[in-house]
Coordinates of N, CA, C and O in Angstrom, one line a residue:
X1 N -45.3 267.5 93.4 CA -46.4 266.6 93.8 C -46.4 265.5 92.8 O -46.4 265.7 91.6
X2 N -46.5 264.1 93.3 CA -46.5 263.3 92.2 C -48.0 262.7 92.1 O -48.8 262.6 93.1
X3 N -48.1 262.2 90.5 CA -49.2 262.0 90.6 C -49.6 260.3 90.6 O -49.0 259.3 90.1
X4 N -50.6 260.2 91.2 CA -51.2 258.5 91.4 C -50.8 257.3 90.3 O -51.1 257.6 89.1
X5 N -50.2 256.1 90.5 CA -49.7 255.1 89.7 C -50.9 254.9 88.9 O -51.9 255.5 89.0
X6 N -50.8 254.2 88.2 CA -51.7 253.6 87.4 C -51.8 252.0 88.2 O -50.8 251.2 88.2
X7 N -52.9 251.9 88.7 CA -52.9 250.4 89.4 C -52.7 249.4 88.4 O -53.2 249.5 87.3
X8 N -51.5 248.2 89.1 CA -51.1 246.8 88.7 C -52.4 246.2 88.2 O -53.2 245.9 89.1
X9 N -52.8 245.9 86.8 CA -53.5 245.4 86.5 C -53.3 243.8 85.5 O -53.0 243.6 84.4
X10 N -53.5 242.9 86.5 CA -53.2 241.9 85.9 C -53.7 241.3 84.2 O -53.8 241.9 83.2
X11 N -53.9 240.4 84.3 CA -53.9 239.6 82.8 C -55.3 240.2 82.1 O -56.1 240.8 82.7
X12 N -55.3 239.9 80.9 CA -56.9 240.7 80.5 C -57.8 239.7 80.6 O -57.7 238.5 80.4
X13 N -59.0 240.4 80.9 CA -60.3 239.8 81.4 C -60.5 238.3 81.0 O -59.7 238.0 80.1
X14 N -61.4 237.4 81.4 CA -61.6 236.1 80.3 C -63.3 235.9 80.9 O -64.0 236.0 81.9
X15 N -63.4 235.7 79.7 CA -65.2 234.9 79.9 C -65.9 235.8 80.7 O -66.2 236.8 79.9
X16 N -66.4 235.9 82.3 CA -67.6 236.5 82.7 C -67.3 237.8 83.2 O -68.1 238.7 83.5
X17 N -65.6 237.8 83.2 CA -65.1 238.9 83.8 C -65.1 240.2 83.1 O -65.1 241.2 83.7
X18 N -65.1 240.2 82.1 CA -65.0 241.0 81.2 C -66.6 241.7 80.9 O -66.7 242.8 80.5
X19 N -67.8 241.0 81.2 CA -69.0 241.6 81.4 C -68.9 242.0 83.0 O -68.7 243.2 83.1
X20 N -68.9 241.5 83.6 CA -68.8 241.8 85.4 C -67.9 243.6 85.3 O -68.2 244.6 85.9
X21 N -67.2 243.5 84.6 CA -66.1 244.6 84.6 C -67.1 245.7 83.7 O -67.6 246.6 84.3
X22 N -67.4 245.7 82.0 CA -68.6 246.7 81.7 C -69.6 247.0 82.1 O -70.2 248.0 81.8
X23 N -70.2 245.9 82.9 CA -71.9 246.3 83.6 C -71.2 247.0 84.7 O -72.0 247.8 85.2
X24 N -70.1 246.9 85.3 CA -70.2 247.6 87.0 C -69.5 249.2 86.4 O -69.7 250.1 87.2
X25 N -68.8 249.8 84.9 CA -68.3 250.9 84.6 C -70.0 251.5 84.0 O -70.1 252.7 84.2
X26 N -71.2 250.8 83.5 CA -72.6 251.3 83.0 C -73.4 250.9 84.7 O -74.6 250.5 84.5
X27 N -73.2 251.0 85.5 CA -74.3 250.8 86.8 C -75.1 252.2 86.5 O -76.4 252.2 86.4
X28 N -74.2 253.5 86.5 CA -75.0 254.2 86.7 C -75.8 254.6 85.6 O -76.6 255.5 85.8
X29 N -75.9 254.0 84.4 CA -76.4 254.2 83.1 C -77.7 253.1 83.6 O -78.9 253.4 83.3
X30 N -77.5 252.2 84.1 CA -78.3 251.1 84.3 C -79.2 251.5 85.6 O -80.1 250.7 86.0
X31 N -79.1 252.7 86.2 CA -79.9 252.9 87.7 C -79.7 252.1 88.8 O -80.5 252.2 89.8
X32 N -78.8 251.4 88.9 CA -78.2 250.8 89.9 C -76.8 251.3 91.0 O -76.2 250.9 92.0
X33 N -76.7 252.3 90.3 CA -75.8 252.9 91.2 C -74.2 252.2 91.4 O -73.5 251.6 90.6
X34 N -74.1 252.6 92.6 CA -72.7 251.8 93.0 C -73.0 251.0 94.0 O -72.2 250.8 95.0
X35 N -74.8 250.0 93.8 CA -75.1 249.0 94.0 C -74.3 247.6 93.9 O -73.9 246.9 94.8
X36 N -74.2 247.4 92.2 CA -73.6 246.6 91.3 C -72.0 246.4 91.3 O -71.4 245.3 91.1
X37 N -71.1 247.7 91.5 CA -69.7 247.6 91.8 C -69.6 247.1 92.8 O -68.6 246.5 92.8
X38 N -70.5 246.9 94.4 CA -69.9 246.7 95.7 C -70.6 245.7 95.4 O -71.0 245.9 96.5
X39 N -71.3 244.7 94.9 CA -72.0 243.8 95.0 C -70.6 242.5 94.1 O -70.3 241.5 94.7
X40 N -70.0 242.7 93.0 CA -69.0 242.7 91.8 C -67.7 242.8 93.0 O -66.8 242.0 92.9
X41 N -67.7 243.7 93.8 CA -66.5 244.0 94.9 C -66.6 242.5 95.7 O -65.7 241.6 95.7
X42 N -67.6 242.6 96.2 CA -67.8 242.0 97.3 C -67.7 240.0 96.8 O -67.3 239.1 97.5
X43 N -68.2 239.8 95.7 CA -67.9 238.9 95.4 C -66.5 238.0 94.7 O -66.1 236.8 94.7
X44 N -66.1 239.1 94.1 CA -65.2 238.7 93.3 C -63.8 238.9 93.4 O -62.9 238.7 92.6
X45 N -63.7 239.7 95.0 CA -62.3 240.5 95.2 C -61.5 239.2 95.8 O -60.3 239.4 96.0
X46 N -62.1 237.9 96.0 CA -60.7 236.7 96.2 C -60.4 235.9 94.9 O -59.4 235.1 94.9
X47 N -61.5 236.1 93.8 CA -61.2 235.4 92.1 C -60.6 236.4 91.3 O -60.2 235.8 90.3
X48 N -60.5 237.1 91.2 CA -60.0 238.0 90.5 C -59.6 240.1 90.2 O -60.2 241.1 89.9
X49 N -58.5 239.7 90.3 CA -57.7 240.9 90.2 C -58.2 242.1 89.7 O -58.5 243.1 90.2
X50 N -58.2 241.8 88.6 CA -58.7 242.6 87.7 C -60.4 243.0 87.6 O -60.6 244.2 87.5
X51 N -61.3 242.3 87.7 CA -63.0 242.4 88.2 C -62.3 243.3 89.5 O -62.9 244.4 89.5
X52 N -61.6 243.3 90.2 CA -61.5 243.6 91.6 C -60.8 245.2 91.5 O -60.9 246.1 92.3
X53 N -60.3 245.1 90.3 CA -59.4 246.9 90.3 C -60.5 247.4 89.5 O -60.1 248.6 89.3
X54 N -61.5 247.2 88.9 CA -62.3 248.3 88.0 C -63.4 248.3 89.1 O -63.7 249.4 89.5
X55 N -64.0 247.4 89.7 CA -64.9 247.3 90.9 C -64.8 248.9 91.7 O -65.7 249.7 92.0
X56 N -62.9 248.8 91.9 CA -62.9 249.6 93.5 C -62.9 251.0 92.3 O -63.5 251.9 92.8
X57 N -62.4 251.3 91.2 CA -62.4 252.1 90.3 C -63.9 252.9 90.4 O -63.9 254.1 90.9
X58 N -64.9 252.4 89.9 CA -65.7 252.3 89.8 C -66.9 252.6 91.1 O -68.0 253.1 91.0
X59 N -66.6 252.4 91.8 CA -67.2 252.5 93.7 C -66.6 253.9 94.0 O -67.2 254.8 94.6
X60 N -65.0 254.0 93.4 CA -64.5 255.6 94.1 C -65.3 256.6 93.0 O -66.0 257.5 93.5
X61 N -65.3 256.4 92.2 CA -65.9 257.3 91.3 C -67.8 257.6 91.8 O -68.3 258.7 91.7
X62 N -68.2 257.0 92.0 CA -69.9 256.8 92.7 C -69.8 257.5 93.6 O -70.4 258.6 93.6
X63 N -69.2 257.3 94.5 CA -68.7 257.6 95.8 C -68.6 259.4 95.8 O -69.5 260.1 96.1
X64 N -67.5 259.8 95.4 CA -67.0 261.1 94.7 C -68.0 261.6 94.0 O -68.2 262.8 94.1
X65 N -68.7 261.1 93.4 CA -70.3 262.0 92.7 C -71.2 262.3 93.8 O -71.6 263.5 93.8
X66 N -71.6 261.4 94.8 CA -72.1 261.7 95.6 C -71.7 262.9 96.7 O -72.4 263.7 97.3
X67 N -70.4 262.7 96.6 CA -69.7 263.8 97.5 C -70.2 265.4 97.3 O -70.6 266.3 97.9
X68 N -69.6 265.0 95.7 CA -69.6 266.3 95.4 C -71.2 266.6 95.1 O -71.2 267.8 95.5
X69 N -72.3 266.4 94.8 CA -73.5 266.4 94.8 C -74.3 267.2 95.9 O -75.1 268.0 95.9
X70 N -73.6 266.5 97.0 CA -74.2 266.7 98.7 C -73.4 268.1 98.6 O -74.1 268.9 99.1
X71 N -72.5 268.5 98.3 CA -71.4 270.2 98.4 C -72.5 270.7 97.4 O -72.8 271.8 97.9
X72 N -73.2 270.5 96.3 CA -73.9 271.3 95.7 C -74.9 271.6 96.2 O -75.4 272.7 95.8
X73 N -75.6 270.8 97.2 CA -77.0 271.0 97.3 C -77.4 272.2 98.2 O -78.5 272.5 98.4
X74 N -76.2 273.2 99.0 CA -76.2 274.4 99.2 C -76.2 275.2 98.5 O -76.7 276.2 98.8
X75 N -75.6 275.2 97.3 CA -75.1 275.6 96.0 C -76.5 276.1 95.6 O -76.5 277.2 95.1
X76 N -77.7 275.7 95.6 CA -78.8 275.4 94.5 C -79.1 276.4 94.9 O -78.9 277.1 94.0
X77 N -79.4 277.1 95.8 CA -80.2 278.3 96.3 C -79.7 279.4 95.9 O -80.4 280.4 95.7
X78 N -78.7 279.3 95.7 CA -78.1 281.0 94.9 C -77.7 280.8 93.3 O -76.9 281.5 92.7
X79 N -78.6 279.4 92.8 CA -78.3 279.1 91.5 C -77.3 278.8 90.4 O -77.4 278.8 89.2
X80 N -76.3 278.5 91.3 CA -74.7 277.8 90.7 C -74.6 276.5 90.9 O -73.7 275.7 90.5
X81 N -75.6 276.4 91.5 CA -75.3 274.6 92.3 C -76.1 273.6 90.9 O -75.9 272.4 90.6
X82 N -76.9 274.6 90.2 CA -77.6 273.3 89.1 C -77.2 273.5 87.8 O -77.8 272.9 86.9
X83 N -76.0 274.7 87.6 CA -75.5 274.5 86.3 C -74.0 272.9 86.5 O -73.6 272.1 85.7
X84 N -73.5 273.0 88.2 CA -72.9 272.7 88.2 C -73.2 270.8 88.5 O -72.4 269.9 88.2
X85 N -74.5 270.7 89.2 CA -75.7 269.2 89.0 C -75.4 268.7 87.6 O -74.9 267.6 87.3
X86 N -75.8 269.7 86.7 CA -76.1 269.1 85.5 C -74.7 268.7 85.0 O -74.6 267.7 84.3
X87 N -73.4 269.6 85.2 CA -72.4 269.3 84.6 C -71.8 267.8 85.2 O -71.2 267.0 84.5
X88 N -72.1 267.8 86.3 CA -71.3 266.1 87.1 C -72.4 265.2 86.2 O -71.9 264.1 85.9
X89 N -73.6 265.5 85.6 CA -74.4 264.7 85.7 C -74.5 264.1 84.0 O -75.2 263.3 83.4
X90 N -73.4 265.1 83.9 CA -73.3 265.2 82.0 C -71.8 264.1 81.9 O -71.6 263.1 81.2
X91 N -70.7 265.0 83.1 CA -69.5 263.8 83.1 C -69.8 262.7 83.5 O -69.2 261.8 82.8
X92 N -70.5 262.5 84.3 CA -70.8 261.0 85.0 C -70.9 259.9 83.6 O -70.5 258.7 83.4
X93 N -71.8 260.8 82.8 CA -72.8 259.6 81.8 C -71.7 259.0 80.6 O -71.5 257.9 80.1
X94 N -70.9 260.4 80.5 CA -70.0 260.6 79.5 C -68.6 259.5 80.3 O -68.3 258.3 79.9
X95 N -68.1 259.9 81.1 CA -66.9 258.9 81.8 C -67.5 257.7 81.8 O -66.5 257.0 81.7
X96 N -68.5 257.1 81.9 CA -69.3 256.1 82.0 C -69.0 255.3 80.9 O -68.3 254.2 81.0
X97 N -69.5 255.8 79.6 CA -69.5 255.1 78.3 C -68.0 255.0 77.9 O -67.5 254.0 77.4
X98 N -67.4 256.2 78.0 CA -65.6 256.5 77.5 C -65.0 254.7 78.2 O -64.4 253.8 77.5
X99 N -65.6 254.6 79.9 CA -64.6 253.5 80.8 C -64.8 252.2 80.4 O -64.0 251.3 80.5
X100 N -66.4 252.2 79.9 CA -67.1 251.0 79.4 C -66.5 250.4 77.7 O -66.6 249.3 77.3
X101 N -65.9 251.6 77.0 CA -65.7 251.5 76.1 C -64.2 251.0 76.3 O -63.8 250.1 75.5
X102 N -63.4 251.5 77.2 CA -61.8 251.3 77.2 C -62.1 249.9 77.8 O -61.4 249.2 77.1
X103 N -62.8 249.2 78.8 CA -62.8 248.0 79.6 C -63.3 246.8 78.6 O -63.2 245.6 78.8
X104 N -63.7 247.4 77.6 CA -64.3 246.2 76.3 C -63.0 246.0 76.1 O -62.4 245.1 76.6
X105 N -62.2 247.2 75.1 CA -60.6 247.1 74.5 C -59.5 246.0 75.9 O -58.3 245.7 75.7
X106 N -59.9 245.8 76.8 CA -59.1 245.4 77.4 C -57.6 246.4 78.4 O -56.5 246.2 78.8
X107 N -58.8 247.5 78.5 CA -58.0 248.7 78.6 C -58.5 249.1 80.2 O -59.5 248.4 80.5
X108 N -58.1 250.0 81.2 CA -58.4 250.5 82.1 C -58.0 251.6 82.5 O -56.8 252.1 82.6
X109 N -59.8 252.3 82.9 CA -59.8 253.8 82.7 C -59.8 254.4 83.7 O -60.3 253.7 84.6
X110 N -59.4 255.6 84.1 CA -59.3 256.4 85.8 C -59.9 257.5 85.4 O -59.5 258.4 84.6
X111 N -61.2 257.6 86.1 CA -61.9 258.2 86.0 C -61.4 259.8 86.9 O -60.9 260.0 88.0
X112 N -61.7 261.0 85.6 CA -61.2 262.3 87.0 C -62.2 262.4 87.6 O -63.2 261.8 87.6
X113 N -61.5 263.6 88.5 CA -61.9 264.4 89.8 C -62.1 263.2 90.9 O -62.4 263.7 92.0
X114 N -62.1 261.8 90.9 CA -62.1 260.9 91.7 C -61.6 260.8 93.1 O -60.3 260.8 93.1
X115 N -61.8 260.8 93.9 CA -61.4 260.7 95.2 C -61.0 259.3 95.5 O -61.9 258.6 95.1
X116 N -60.0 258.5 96.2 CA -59.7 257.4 96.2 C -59.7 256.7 97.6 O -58.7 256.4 98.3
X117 N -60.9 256.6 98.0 CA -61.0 256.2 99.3 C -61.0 255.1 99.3 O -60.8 254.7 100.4
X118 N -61.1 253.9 98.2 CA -61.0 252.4 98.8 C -60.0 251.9 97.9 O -60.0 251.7 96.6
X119 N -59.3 251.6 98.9 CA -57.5 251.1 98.2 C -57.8 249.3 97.4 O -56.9 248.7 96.9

């Protein structure tokens, strides 16, 4: 089985791009969800490359929390579903700051357990 490339990431960020790119890796630190990545998506996917690969980064990973969230919420009732709430909810915060932190350095992070539904 081979494993997923590391997406073509063009030149490193300049000027607004480089905040556009750490506020959309903190949305969910910020309570906005994966409001702010599709909004960051949606604007900026014909200016730039790079806003445009942490965007879709960042949307799969939202996306995939949600997924797996909705699989737990049967879970809760026989009480495995909220040690395992809390654990997505402990990675989420944690992958969050780790992606925010590598996207400052000029760096791009792939977030696990990710599902990659938007190419």
């Amino acid at each position: 089985m081979t494993t997923p490339s590391q997406p073509s990431v063009p030149a490193p960020a300049q000027g607004n791009d480089k905040l556009f790119i750490i506020l959309c890796h903190l949305s969910l630190i910020l309570g906005v969800g994966f409001i702010l990545p599709f909004i960051v998506y949606l604007v900026k996917r014909n200016e730039s490359e790079l806003v445009t690969a942490h965007a879709k980064e960042v949307l799969n990973f939202h996306i995939s929390l949600v997924i797996y969230g909705l699989c737990c919420i049967p879970l809760v009732f026989i009480f495995i579903g909220i040690p395992i709430l809390l654990g997505l909810g402990l990675m989420a915060f944690i992958c969050a700051i780790v992606a925010a932190i590598r996207a400052s350095e000029g760096g791009f992070y792939r977030y696990p357990l990710t599902i990659r539904l938007i190419n």
